[in-house]
PDB file of N, CA, C and O in Angstrom:
ATOM      1  N   GLU A 131       0.986  -1.336   0.057  1.00  0.00           N
ATOM      2  CA  GLU A 131       0.003   0.299  -0.124  1.00  0.00           C
ATOM      3  C   GLU A 131       0.916   1.099   0.161  1.00  0.00           C
ATOM      4  O   GLU A 131       1.861   1.355   0.813  1.00  0.00           O
ATOM      5  N   VAL A 132       0.674   2.233  -0.967  1.00  0.00           N
ATOM      6  CA  VAL A 132       1.350   3.478  -0.863  1.00  0.00           C
ATOM      7  C   VAL A 132       0.452   4.481  -0.761  1.00  0.00           C
ATOM      8  O   VAL A 132      -0.749   4.588  -1.400  1.00  0.00           O
ATOM      9  N   ILE A 133       0.717   5.581   0.143  1.00  0.00           N
ATOM     10  CA  ILE A 133      -0.122   6.634   0.229  1.00  0.00           C
ATOM     11  C   ILE A 133       0.860   7.909  -0.235  1.00  0.00           C
ATOM     12  O   ILE A 133       1.980   8.124   0.541  1.00  0.00           O
ATOM     13  N   ILE A 134       0.339   8.742  -1.130  1.00  0.00           N
ATOM     14  CA  ILE A 134       1.317   9.736  -1.541  1.00  0.00           C
ATOM     15  C   ILE A 134       0.448  11.010  -1.776  1.00  0.00           C
ATOM     16  O   ILE A 134      -0.655  11.071  -1.989  1.00  0.00           O
ATOM     17  N   LYS A 135       1.059  12.117  -0.954  1.00  0.00           N
ATOM     18  CA  LYS A 135       0.590  13.515  -1.027  1.00  0.00           C
ATOM     19  C   LYS A 135       1.312  14.232  -2.390  1.00  0.00           C
ATOM     20  O   LYS A 135       2.235  14.572  -1.941  1.00  0.00           O
ATOM     21  N   GLY A 136       0.595  14.546  -3.333  1.00  0.00           N
ATOM     22  CA  GLY A 136       1.115  15.152  -4.573  1.00  0.00           C
ATOM     23  C   GLY A 136       0.825  16.753  -4.617  1.00  0.00           C
ATOM     24  O   GLY A 136       0.481  17.276  -4.026  1.00  0.00           O
ATOM     25  N   ASN A 137       1.015  16.985  -6.269  1.00  0.00           N
ATOM     26  CA  ASN A 137       1.104  18.208  -6.500  1.00  0.00           C
ATOM     27  C   ASN A 137      -0.510  18.875  -6.665  1.00  0.00           C
ATOM     28  O   ASN A 137      -1.033  17.956  -6.748  1.00  0.00           O
ATOM     29  N   PRO A 138      -0.758  20.241  -6.426  1.00  0.00           N
ATOM     30  CA  PRO A 138      -2.083  20.523  -6.261  1.00  0.00           C
ATOM     31  C   PRO A 138      -2.871  20.546  -7.743  1.00  0.00           C
ATOM     32  O   PRO A 138      -4.051  20.970  -7.623  1.00  0.00           O
ATOM     33  N   ASN A 139      -2.227  20.216  -8.818  1.00  0.00           N
ATOM     34  CA  ASN A 139      -2.961  20.156  -9.743  1.00  0.00           C
ATOM     35  C   ASN A 139      -4.199  19.112 -10.092  1.00  0.00           C
ATOM     36  O   ASN A 139      -5.373  19.590 -10.760  1.00  0.00           O
ATOM     37  N   ILE A 140      -4.168  18.047  -9.276  1.00  0.00           N
ATOM     38  CA  ILE A 140      -5.244  17.310  -9.244  1.00  0.00           C
ATOM     39  C   ILE A 140      -5.853  17.365  -7.652  1.00  0.00           C
ATOM     40  O   ILE A 140      -5.044  17.006  -6.772  1.00  0.00           O
ATOM     41  N   ALA A 141      -7.141  17.203  -7.281  1.00  0.00           N
ATOM     42  CA  ALA A 141      -7.541  17.239  -6.206  1.00  0.00           C
ATOM     43  C   ALA A 141      -8.440  15.966  -5.589  1.00  0.00           C
ATOM     44  O   ALA A 141      -9.234  15.882  -6.463  1.00  0.00           O
ATOM     45  N   GLY A 142      -8.298  15.577  -4.677  1.00  0.00           N
ATOM     46  CA  GLY A 142      -9.023  14.131  -4.256  1.00  0.00           C
ATOM     47  C   GLY A 142      -8.264  13.227  -3.370  1.00  0.00           C
ATOM     48  O   GLY A 142      -6.852  13.347  -3.546  1.00  0.00           O
ATOM     49  N   ASN A 143      -8.950  12.349  -2.840  1.00  0.00           N
ATOM     50  CA  ASN A 143      -8.168  11.531  -1.960  1.00  0.00           C
ATOM     51  C   ASN A 143      -8.732  10.065  -2.749  1.00  0.00           C
ATOM     52  O   ASN A 143      -9.828   9.912  -2.989  1.00  0.00           O
ATOM     53  N   PHE A 144      -7.754   9.265  -2.929  1.00  0.00           N
ATOM     54  CA  PHE A 144      -7.657   8.061  -3.867  1.00  0.00           C
ATOM     55  C   PHE A 144      -7.290   6.479  -3.134  1.00  0.00           C
ATOM     56  O   PHE A 144      -6.377   6.878  -2.617  1.00  0.00           O
ATOM     57  N   VAL A 145      -7.646   5.568  -3.403  1.00  0.00           N
ATOM     58  CA  VAL A 145      -7.402   4.219  -2.878  1.00  0.00           C
ATOM     59  C   VAL A 145      -7.288   3.494  -4.256  1.00  0.00           C
ATOM     60  O   VAL A 145      -8.359   3.331  -4.921  1.00  0.00           O
ATOM     61  N   PHE A 146      -6.184   3.161  -4.631  1.00  0.00           N
ATOM     62  CA  PHE A 146      -5.849   1.993  -5.859  1.00  0.00           C
ATOM     63  C   PHE A 146      -5.576   0.640  -5.435  1.00  0.00           C
ATOM     64  O   PHE A 146      -4.691   0.488  -4.744  1.00  0.00           O
ATOM     65  N   GLU A 147      -6.426  -0.166  -6.039  1.00  0.00           N
ATOM     66  CA  GLU A 147      -5.772  -1.816  -5.770  1.00  0.00           C
ATOM     67  C   GLU A 147      -5.169  -1.872  -7.032  1.00  0.00           C
ATOM     68  O   GLU A 147      -5.522  -1.831  -8.108  1.00  0.00           O
ATOM     69  N   THR A 148      -3.742  -2.701  -6.698  1.00  0.00           N
ATOM     70  CA  THR A 148      -2.744  -2.881  -7.776  1.00  0.00           C
ATOM     71  C   THR A 148      -3.191  -4.136  -8.374  1.00  0.00           C
ATOM     72  O   THR A 148      -2.765  -4.752  -9.736  1.00  0.00           O
ATOM     73  N   PHE A 149      -4.419  -5.021  -7.871  1.00  0.00           N
ATOM     74  CA  PHE A 149      -4.314  -6.389  -8.372  1.00  0.00           C
ATOM     75  C   PHE A 149      -3.064  -7.408  -8.516  1.00  0.00           C
ATOM     76  O   PHE A 149      -3.002  -8.158  -9.744  1.00  0.00           O
ATOM     77  N   ASN A 150      -2.046  -7.051  -7.749  1.00  0.00           N
ATOM     78  CA  ASN A 150      -0.502  -7.711  -7.662  1.00  0.00           C
ATOM     79  C   ASN A 150      -0.062  -7.319  -9.142  1.00  0.00           C
ATOM     80  O   ASN A 150       0.652  -8.221  -9.632  1.00  0.00           O
ATOM     81  N   ASP A 151      -0.444  -6.363  -9.877  1.00  0.00           N
ATOM     82  CA  ASP A 151      -0.081  -5.848 -11.048  1.00  0.00           C
ATOM     83  C   ASP A 151       1.175  -4.711 -10.856  1.00  0.00           C
ATOM     84  O   ASP A 151       0.744  -3.633 -10.645  1.00  0.00           O
ATOM     85  N   HIS A 152       2.549  -4.961 -11.093  1.00  0.00           N
ATOM     86  CA  HIS A 152       3.664  -3.983 -10.710  1.00  0.00           C
ATOM     87  C   HIS A 152       3.220  -2.693 -11.720  1.00  0.00           C
ATOM     88  O   HIS A 152       3.524  -1.657 -11.432  1.00  0.00           O
ATOM     89  N   ARG A 153       2.680  -2.630 -12.952  1.00  0.00           N
ATOM     90  CA  ARG A 153       2.350  -1.524 -13.744  1.00  0.00           C
ATOM     91  C   ARG A 153       1.348  -0.796 -13.300  1.00  0.00           C
ATOM     92  O   ARG A 153       1.471   0.473 -13.467  1.00  0.00           O
ATOM     93  N   ILE A 154       0.212  -1.579 -12.736  1.00  0.00           N
ATOM     94  CA  ILE A 154      -0.655  -0.522 -12.074  1.00  0.00           C
ATOM     95  C   ILE A 154      -0.283   0.151 -10.999  1.00  0.00           C
ATOM     96  O   ILE A 154      -0.248   1.303 -10.763  1.00  0.00           O
ATOM     97  N   ALA A 155       0.627  -0.442 -10.068  1.00  0.00           N
ATOM     98  CA  ALA A 155       1.411   0.259  -8.922  1.00  0.00           C
ATOM     99  C   ALA A 155       2.178   1.424  -9.600  1.00  0.00           C
ATOM    100  O   ALA A 155       2.029   2.533  -8.773  1.00  0.00           O
ATOM    101  N   MET A 156       3.127   1.299 -10.472  1.00  0.00           N
ATOM    102  CA  MET A 156       3.922   1.974 -10.878  1.00  0.00           C
ATOM    103  C   MET A 156       3.153   3.420 -11.609  1.00  0.00           C
ATOM    104  O   MET A 156       3.333   4.627 -11.289  1.00  0.00           O
ATOM    105  N   ALA A 157       2.259   3.104 -12.460  1.00  0.00           N
ATOM    106  CA  ALA A 157       1.428   4.212 -13.150  1.00  0.00           C
ATOM    107  C   ALA A 157       0.635   4.929 -11.854  1.00  0.00           C
ATOM    108  O   ALA A 157       0.568   6.400 -12.064  1.00  0.00           O
ATOM    109  N   MET A 158      -0.324   4.375 -11.003  1.00  0.00           N
ATOM    110  CA  MET A 158      -0.871   5.012 -10.035  1.00  0.00           C
ATOM    111  C   MET A 158       0.035   5.862  -8.913  1.00  0.00           C
ATOM    112  O   MET A 158      -0.230   6.677  -8.304  1.00  0.00           O
ATOM    113  N   SER A 159       1.235   5.539  -8.771  1.00  0.00           N
ATOM    114  CA  SER A 159       2.299   6.337  -8.162  1.00  0.00           C
ATOM    115  C   SER A 159       2.773   7.571  -8.697  1.00  0.00           C
ATOM    116  O   SER A 159       2.708   8.619  -8.235  1.00  0.00           O
ATOM    117  N   ILE A 160       2.698   7.501 -10.009  1.00  0.00           N
ATOM    118  CA  ILE A 160       2.935   8.645 -10.968  1.00  0.00           C
ATOM    119  C   ILE A 160       1.694   9.762 -10.843  1.00  0.00           C
ATOM    120  O   ILE A 160       1.807  10.954 -10.562  1.00  0.00           O
ATOM    121  N   PHE A 161       0.734   9.032 -10.897  1.00  0.00           N
ATOM    122  CA  PHE A 161      -0.581   9.787 -10.537  1.00  0.00           C
ATOM    123  C   PHE A 161      -0.595  10.570  -9.254  1.00  0.00           C
ATOM    124  O   PHE A 161      -0.760  11.674  -9.134  1.00  0.00           O
ATOM    125  N   ALA A 162      -0.025   9.456  -8.242  1.00  0.00           N
ATOM    126  CA  ALA A 162      -0.174  10.144  -6.813  1.00  0.00           C
ATOM    127  C   ALA A 162       0.609  11.272  -6.679  1.00  0.00           C
ATOM    128  O   ALA A 162       0.291  12.176  -5.838  1.00  0.00           O
ATOM    129  N   VAL A 163       1.762  11.414  -7.216  1.00  0.00           N
ATOM    130  CA  VAL A 163       2.649  12.686  -7.312  1.00  0.00           C
ATOM    131  C   VAL A 163       2.031  13.868  -7.623  1.00  0.00           C
ATOM    132  O   VAL A 163       2.439  14.831  -7.432  1.00  0.00           O
ATOM    133  N   LEU A 164       1.024  13.836  -8.717  1.00  0.00           N
ATOM    134  CA  LEU A 164       0.652  14.738  -9.034  1.00  0.00           C
ATOM    135  C   LEU A 164      -0.990  15.229  -8.568  1.00  0.00           C
ATOM    136  O   LEU A 164      -1.262  16.193  -8.615  1.00  0.00           O
ATOM    137  N   ASN A 165      -1.344  14.323  -7.550  1.00  0.00           N
ATOM    138  CA  ASN A 165      -2.768  14.729  -6.779  1.00  0.00           C
ATOM    139  C   ASN A 165      -2.193  15.392  -5.706  1.00  0.00           C
ATOM    140  O   ASN A 165      -1.255  15.369  -4.843  1.00  0.00           O
ATOM    141  N   LYS A 166      -2.899  16.519  -5.642  1.00  0.00           N
ATOM    142  CA  LYS A 166      -2.716  17.575  -4.336  1.00  0.00           C
ATOM    143  C   LYS A 166      -3.531  16.803  -3.108  1.00  0.00           C
ATOM    144  O   LYS A 166      -2.950  16.920  -1.848  1.00  0.00           O
ATOM    145  N   GLY A 167      -4.250  15.543  -3.191  1.00  0.00           N
ATOM    146  CA  GLY A 167      -4.921  14.988  -2.022  1.00  0.00           C
ATOM    147  C   GLY A 167      -3.888  13.691  -1.684  1.00  0.00           C
ATOM    148  O   GLY A 167      -3.064  13.958  -2.041  1.00  0.00           O
ATOM    149  N   ILE A 168      -4.268  12.725  -0.857  1.00  0.00           N
ATOM    150  CA  ILE A 168      -3.624  11.700  -0.548  1.00  0.00           C
ATOM    151  C   ILE A 168      -4.110  10.292  -1.584  1.00  0.00           C
ATOM    152  O   ILE A 168      -5.207  10.308  -1.577  1.00  0.00           O
ATOM    153  N   SER A 169      -3.300   9.656  -1.799  1.00  0.00           N
ATOM    154  CA  SER A 169      -3.327   8.402  -2.465  1.00  0.00           C
ATOM    155  C   SER A 169      -2.836   7.435  -1.962  1.00  0.00           C
ATOM    156  O   SER A 169      -1.732   7.416  -1.487  1.00  0.00           O
ATOM    157  N   VAL A 170      -3.638   6.323  -1.758  1.00  0.00           N
ATOM    158  CA  VAL A 170      -3.104   4.896  -1.176  1.00  0.00           C
ATOM    159  C   VAL A 170      -3.154   3.908  -2.450  1.00  0.00           C
ATOM    160  O   VAL A 170      -3.951   3.861  -3.180  1.00  0.00           O
ATOM    161  N   ILE A 171      -1.889   3.290  -2.523  1.00  0.00           N
ATOM    162  CA  ILE A 171      -1.775   2.391  -3.427  1.00  0.00           C
ATOM    163  C   ILE A 171      -1.510   1.171  -2.720  1.00  0.00           C
ATOM    164  O   ILE A 171      -0.468   0.732  -2.173  1.00  0.00           O
ATOM    165  N   LYS A 172      -2.442   0.279  -2.852  1.00  0.00           N
ATOM    166  CA  LYS A 172      -2.257  -1.042  -2.127  1.00  0.00           C
ATOM    167  C   LYS A 172      -0.995  -2.018  -2.898  1.00  0.00           C
ATOM    168  O   LYS A 172      -1.285  -2.053  -4.059  1.00  0.00           O
ATOM    169  N   ASN A 173      -0.791  -3.169  -1.982  1.00  0.00           N
ATOM    170  CA  ASN A 173       0.344  -4.117  -2.672  1.00  0.00           C
ATOM    171  C   ASN A 173       1.352  -3.396  -3.196  1.00  0.00           C
ATOM    172  O   ASN A 173       1.657  -4.208  -4.466  1.00  0.00           O
ATOM    173  N   VAL A 174       1.974  -2.559  -2.916  1.00  0.00           N
ATOM    174  CA  VAL A 174       2.747  -1.630  -3.835  1.00  0.00           C
ATOM    175  C   VAL A 174       4.020  -2.807  -3.876  1.00  0.00           C
ATOM    176  O   VAL A 174       4.713  -2.638  -4.833  1.00  0.00           O
ATOM    177  N   GLU A 175       4.358  -3.714  -3.174  1.00  0.00           N
ATOM    178  CA  GLU A 175       5.537  -4.473  -3.272  1.00  0.00           C
ATOM    179  C   GLU A 175       5.573  -5.510  -4.667  1.00  0.00           C
ATOM    180  O   GLU A 175       6.585  -6.024  -4.880  1.00  0.00           O
ATOM    181  N   CYS A 176       4.207  -5.359  -4.954  1.00  0.00           N
ATOM    182  CA  CYS A 176       4.456  -6.018  -6.433  1.00  0.00           C
ATOM    183  C   CYS A 176       5.403  -5.390  -7.456  1.00  0.00           C
ATOM    184  O   CYS A 176       5.691  -6.046  -8.398  1.00  0.00           O
ATOM    185  N   VAL A 177       5.830  -4.078  -7.236  1.00  0.00           N
ATOM    186  CA  VAL A 177       6.849  -3.441  -8.264  1.00  0.00           C
ATOM    187  C   VAL A 177       8.022  -4.476  -8.055  1.00  0.00           C
ATOM    188  O   VAL A 177       8.824  -4.003  -9.259  1.00  0.00           O
ATOM    189  N   ASN A 178       8.240  -4.959  -7.144  1.00  0.00           N
ATOM    190  CA  ASN A 178       9.571  -5.987  -6.974  1.00  0.00           C
ATOM    191  C   ASN A 178       9.807  -6.946  -8.225  1.00  0.00           C
ATOM    192  O   ASN A 178      10.805  -7.107  -8.463  1.00  0.00           O
ATOM    193  N   LYS A 179       8.679  -7.330  -8.674  1.00  0.00           N
ATOM    194  CA  LYS A 179       8.963  -8.137  -9.991  1.00  0.00           C
ATOM    195  C   LYS A 179       9.869  -7.451 -10.976  1.00  0.00           C
ATOM    196  O   LYS A 179      10.688  -8.006 -11.697  1.00  0.00           O
ATOM    197  N   SER A 180       9.524  -6.084 -11.606  1.00  0.00           N
ATOM    198  CA  SER A 180      10.297  -5.757 -12.628  1.00  0.00           C
ATOM    199  C   SER A 180      11.209  -4.493 -11.944  1.00  0.00           C
ATOM    200  O   SER A 180      12.205  -4.232 -12.695  1.00  0.00           O
ATOM    201  N   TYR A 181      11.064  -3.801 -10.720  1.00  0.00           N
ATOM    202  CA  TYR A 181      11.842  -2.503 -10.665  1.00  0.00           C
ATOM    203  C   TYR A 181      12.006  -2.759  -9.090  1.00  0.00           C
ATOM    204  O   TYR A 181      11.344  -1.930  -8.190  1.00  0.00           O
ATOM    205  N   PRO A 182      12.988  -3.764  -8.257  1.00  0.00           N
ATOM    206  CA  PRO A 182      12.995  -3.559  -7.002  1.00  0.00           C
ATOM    207  C   PRO A 182      13.375  -2.470  -6.120  1.00  0.00           C
ATOM    208  O   PRO A 182      12.999  -1.974  -5.082  1.00  0.00           O
ATOM    209  N   ASN A 183      14.109  -1.508  -6.955  1.00  0.00           N
ATOM    210  CA  ASN A 183      14.334  -0.026  -6.153  1.00  0.00           C
ATOM    211  C   ASN A 183      13.272   0.789  -6.442  1.00  0.00           C
ATOM    212  O   ASN A 183      13.441   1.969  -6.176  1.00  0.00           O
ATOM    213  N   PHE A 184      12.133   0.542  -7.197  1.00  0.00           N
ATOM    214  CA  PHE A 184      10.986   1.547  -7.308  1.00  0.00           C
ATOM    215  C   PHE A 184      10.623   2.691  -6.356  1.00  0.00           C
ATOM    216  O   PHE A 184      10.488   3.667  -6.269  1.00  0.00           O
ATOM    217  N   VAL A 185      10.444   1.973  -4.919  1.00  0.00           N
ATOM    218  CA  VAL A 185      10.165   2.764  -3.996  1.00  0.00           C
ATOM    219  C   VAL A 185      11.267   3.554  -3.420  1.00  0.00           C
ATOM    220  O   VAL A 185      10.970   4.895  -3.012  1.00  0.00           O
ATOM    221  N   ASN A 186      12.413   3.311  -3.359  1.00  0.00           N
ATOM    222  CA  ASN A 186      13.633   4.058  -3.205  1.00  0.00           C
ATOM    223  C   ASN A 186      13.847   5.085  -4.147  1.00  0.00           C
ATOM    224  O   ASN A 186      13.944   6.279  -3.725  1.00  0.00           O
ATOM    225  N   ASP A 187      13.615   4.785  -5.489  1.00  0.00           N
ATOM    226  CA  ASP A 187      13.548   5.963  -6.298  1.00  0.00           C
ATOM    227  C   ASP A 187      12.707   6.903  -6.243  1.00  0.00           C
ATOM    228  O   ASP A 187      12.731   8.013  -6.658  1.00  0.00           O
ATOM    229  N   LEU A 188      11.384   6.381  -5.871  1.00  0.00           N
ATOM    230  CA  LEU A 188      10.109   7.336  -5.645  1.00  0.00           C
ATOM    231  C   LEU A 188      10.433   8.331  -4.543  1.00  0.00           C
ATOM    232  O   LEU A 188      10.178   9.489  -4.646  1.00  0.00           O
ATOM    233  N   PHE A 189      11.275   7.776  -3.316  1.00  0.00           N
ATOM    234  CA  PHE A 189      11.629   8.870  -2.179  1.00  0.00           C
ATOM    235  C   PHE A 189      12.625   9.710  -2.733  1.00  0.00           C
ATOM    236  O   PHE A 189      12.657  10.569  -2.590  1.00  0.00           O
ATOM    237  N   SER A 190      13.619   9.428  -3.687  1.00  0.00           N
ATOM    238  CA  SER A 190      14.615  10.196  -4.341  1.00  0.00           C
ATOM    239  C   SER A 190      14.292  11.634  -4.913  1.00  0.00           C
ATOM    240  O   SER A 190      14.821  12.295  -5.338  1.00  0.00           O
ATOM    241  N   LEU A 191      12.952  11.274  -5.435  1.00  0.00           N
ATOM    242  CA  LEU A 191      12.316  12.478  -6.242  1.00  0.00           C
ATOM    243  C   LEU A 191      12.063  13.605  -5.191  1.00  0.00           C
ATOM    244  O   LEU A 191      11.450  14.474  -5.486  1.00  0.00           O
ATOM    245  N   LYS A 192      12.177  13.212  -3.834  1.00  0.00           N
ATOM    246  CA  LYS A 192      11.901  14.287  -2.781  1.00  0.00           C
ATOM    247  C   LYS A 192      10.676  14.769  -2.745  1.00  0.00           C
ATOM    248  O   LYS A 192      10.309  16.081  -2.485  1.00  0.00           O
ATOM    249  N   ILE A 193       9.754  13.845  -3.232  1.00  0.00           N
ATOM    250  CA  ILE A 193       8.183  14.427  -2.776  1.00  0.00           C
ATOM    251  C   ILE A 193       8.136  14.205  -1.356  1.00  0.00           C
ATOM    252  O   ILE A 193       8.726  13.607  -0.548  1.00  0.00           O
ATOM    253  N   GLU A 194       6.815  14.843  -1.014  1.00  0.00           N
ATOM    254  CA  GLU A 194       6.597  14.779   0.471  1.00  0.00           C
ATOM    255  C   GLU A 194       5.787  13.581   0.833  1.00  0.00           C
ATOM    256  O   GLU A 194       5.166  12.737   0.483  1.00  0.00           O
ATOM    257  N   VAL A 195       7.121  13.000   2.035  1.00  0.00           N
ATOM    258  CA  VAL A 195       6.975  11.535   2.556  1.00  0.00           C
ATOM    259  C   VAL A 195       6.297  11.677   3.703  1.00  0.00           C
ATOM    260  O   VAL A 195       6.591  12.386   4.669  1.00  0.00           O
ATOM    261  N   ILE A 196       5.116  11.079   3.916  1.00  0.00           N
ATOM    262  CA  ILE A 196       4.379  11.241   5.539  1.00  0.00           C
ATOM    263  C   ILE A 196       4.467  10.018   6.062  1.00  0.00           C
ATOM    264  O   ILE A 196       5.046  10.183   7.459  1.00  0.00           O
ATOM    265  N   SER A 197       4.831   8.612   5.496  1.00  0.00           N
ATOM    266  CA  SER A 197       5.138   7.511   6.136  1.00  0.00           C
ATOM    267  C   SER A 197       5.337   6.465   5.363  1.00  0.00           C
ATOM    268  O   SER A 197       4.741   6.203   4.110  1.00  0.00           O
ATOM    269  N   PHE A 198       5.981   5.320   5.718  1.00  0.00           N
ATOM    270  CA  PHE A 198       6.214   4.262   4.894  1.00  0.00           C
ATOM    271  C   PHE A 198       6.177   3.023   5.986  1.00  0.00           C
ATOM    272  O   PHE A 198       6.949   3.118   7.064  1.00  0.00           O
ATOM    273  N   PHE A 199       5.286   1.905   5.953  1.00  0.00           N
ATOM    274  CA  PHE A 199       5.407   1.071   6.889  1.00  0.00           C
ATOM    275  C   PHE A 199       4.767  -0.318   6.464  1.00  0.00           C
ATOM    276  O   PHE A 199       4.302  -0.591   5.401  1.00  0.00           O
ATOM    277  N   ILE A 200       4.766  -1.326   7.210  1.00  0.00           N
ATOM    278  CA  ILE A 200       4.652  -2.557   6.723  1.00  0.00           C
ATOM    279  C   ILE A 200       3.250  -3.163   7.591  1.00  0.00           C
ATOM    280  O   ILE A 200       3.558  -2.846   8.762  1.00  0.00           O
ATOM    281  N   SER A 201       2.246  -3.247   6.920  1.00  0.00           N
ATOM    282  CA  SER A 201       1.179  -3.920   7.570  1.00  0.00           C
ATOM    283  C   SER A 201       0.950  -5.317   7.499  1.00  0.00           C
ATOM    284  O   SER A 201       1.138  -5.983   6.463  1.00  0.00           O
ATOM    285  N   ILE A 202       0.950  -5.940   8.922  1.00  0.00           N
ATOM    286  CA  ILE A 202       1.125  -7.690   8.833  1.00  0.00           C
ATOM    287  C   ILE A 202      -0.472  -8.021   9.806  1.00  0.00           C
ATOM    288  O   ILE A 202      -0.648  -7.550  10.522  1.00  0.00           O
ATOM    289  N   SER A 203      -0.843  -8.895   9.088  1.00  0.00           N
ATOM    290  CA  SER A 203      -1.944  -9.864   9.428  1.00  0.00           C
ATOM    291  C   SER A 203      -1.406 -11.193   9.645  1.00  0.00           C
ATOM    292  O   SER A 203      -0.408 -11.385   9.221  1.00  0.00           O
ATOM    293  N   LEU A 204      -2.602 -12.365  10.024  1.00  0.00           N
ATOM    294  CA  LEU A 204      -2.160 -13.426  10.620  1.00  0.00           C
ATOM    295  C   LEU A 204      -1.875 -14.140   9.089  1.00  0.00           C
ATOM    296  O   LEU A 204      -1.241 -15.165   8.985  1.00  0.00           O
ATOM    297  N   SER A 205      -2.403 -13.433   7.981  1.00  0.00           N
ATOM    298  CA  SER A 205      -2.531 -14.363   6.558  1.00  0.00           C
ATOM    299  C   SER A 205      -1.648 -13.663   5.629  1.00  0.00           C
ATOM    300  O   SER A 205      -1.264 -14.355   4.611  1.00  0.00           O
ATOM    301  N   SER A 206      -1.345 -12.581   5.832  1.00  0.00           N
ATOM    302  CA  SER A 206      -0.679 -11.701   4.387  1.00  0.00           C
ATOM    303  C   SER A 206       0.063 -10.489   5.422  1.00  0.00           C
ATOM    304  O   SER A 206      -0.073 -10.120   6.424  1.00  0.00           O
ATOM    305  N   PHE A 207       0.622  -9.759   4.552  1.00  0.00           N
ATOM    306  CA  PHE A 207       1.561  -8.696   4.943  1.00  0.00           C
ATOM    307  C   PHE A 207       1.166  -7.598   3.607  1.00  0.00           C
ATOM    308  O   PHE A 207       1.288  -8.167   2.404  1.00  0.00           O
ATOM    309  N   GLU A 208       1.446  -6.424   3.613  1.00  0.00           N
ATOM    310  CA  GLU A 208       1.714  -5.347   2.429  1.00  0.00           C
ATOM    311  C   GLU A 208       2.252  -4.306   3.003  1.00  0.00           C
ATOM    312  O   GLU A 208       2.426  -3.854   4.228  1.00  0.00           O
ATOM    313  N   TYR A 209       3.011  -3.812   2.259  1.00  0.00           N
ATOM    314  CA  TYR A 209       4.042  -2.594   2.385  1.00  0.00           C
ATOM    315  C   TYR A 209       3.166  -1.315   2.096  1.00  0.00           C
ATOM    316  O   TYR A 209       1.840  -1.242   1.425  1.00  0.00           O
ATOM    317  N   VAL A 210       2.935  -0.267   2.977  1.00  0.00           N
ATOM    318  CA  VAL A 210       2.279   0.968   2.962  1.00  0.00           C
ATOM    319  C   VAL A 210       3.281   2.072   2.848  1.00  0.00           C
ATOM    320  O   VAL A 210       4.159   2.101   3.748  1.00  0.00           O
ATOM    321  N   LEU A 211       3.047   2.698   1.826  1.00  0.00           N
ATOM    322  CA  LEU A 211       3.867   4.138   1.709  1.00  0.00           C
ATOM    323  C   LEU A 211       3.333   5.269   1.632  1.00  0.00           C
ATOM    324  O   LEU A 211       1.987   5.572   0.755  1.00  0.00           O
ATOM    325  N   ILE A 212       3.073   6.135   2.555  1.00  0.00           N
ATOM    326  CA  ILE A 212       2.518   7.497   2.775  1.00  0.00           C
ATOM    327  C   ILE A 212       3.549   8.574   2.586  1.00  0.00           C
ATOM    328  O   ILE A 212       4.546   8.699   3.024  1.00  0.00           O
ATOM    329  N   VAL A 213       3.080   9.244   1.437  1.00  0.00           N
ATOM    330  CA  VAL A 213       3.660  10.277   0.825  1.00  0.00           C
ATOM    331  C   VAL A 213       3.138  11.608   0.523  1.00  0.00           C
ATOM    332  O   VAL A 213       1.893  11.552   0.027  1.00  0.00           O
TER     333      VAL A 213
END
């Protein structure tokens, strides 16, 4: 899960499900950088299939980072990035 606060050109709070598709996670991350509100991208760790350093590179863009954490339950876990 990734949450990003981006540019004021787009306004709104959004939650995106990646369906374990790295392309959706990366595309929605770019959208989130442009969004004035908060964007949550679930299951962002799926980007590791094709771009293992994606989250680190996203941080290197110096976008506003709110939080990054791992959510763990008994059956699964997911990464959460709040930017």
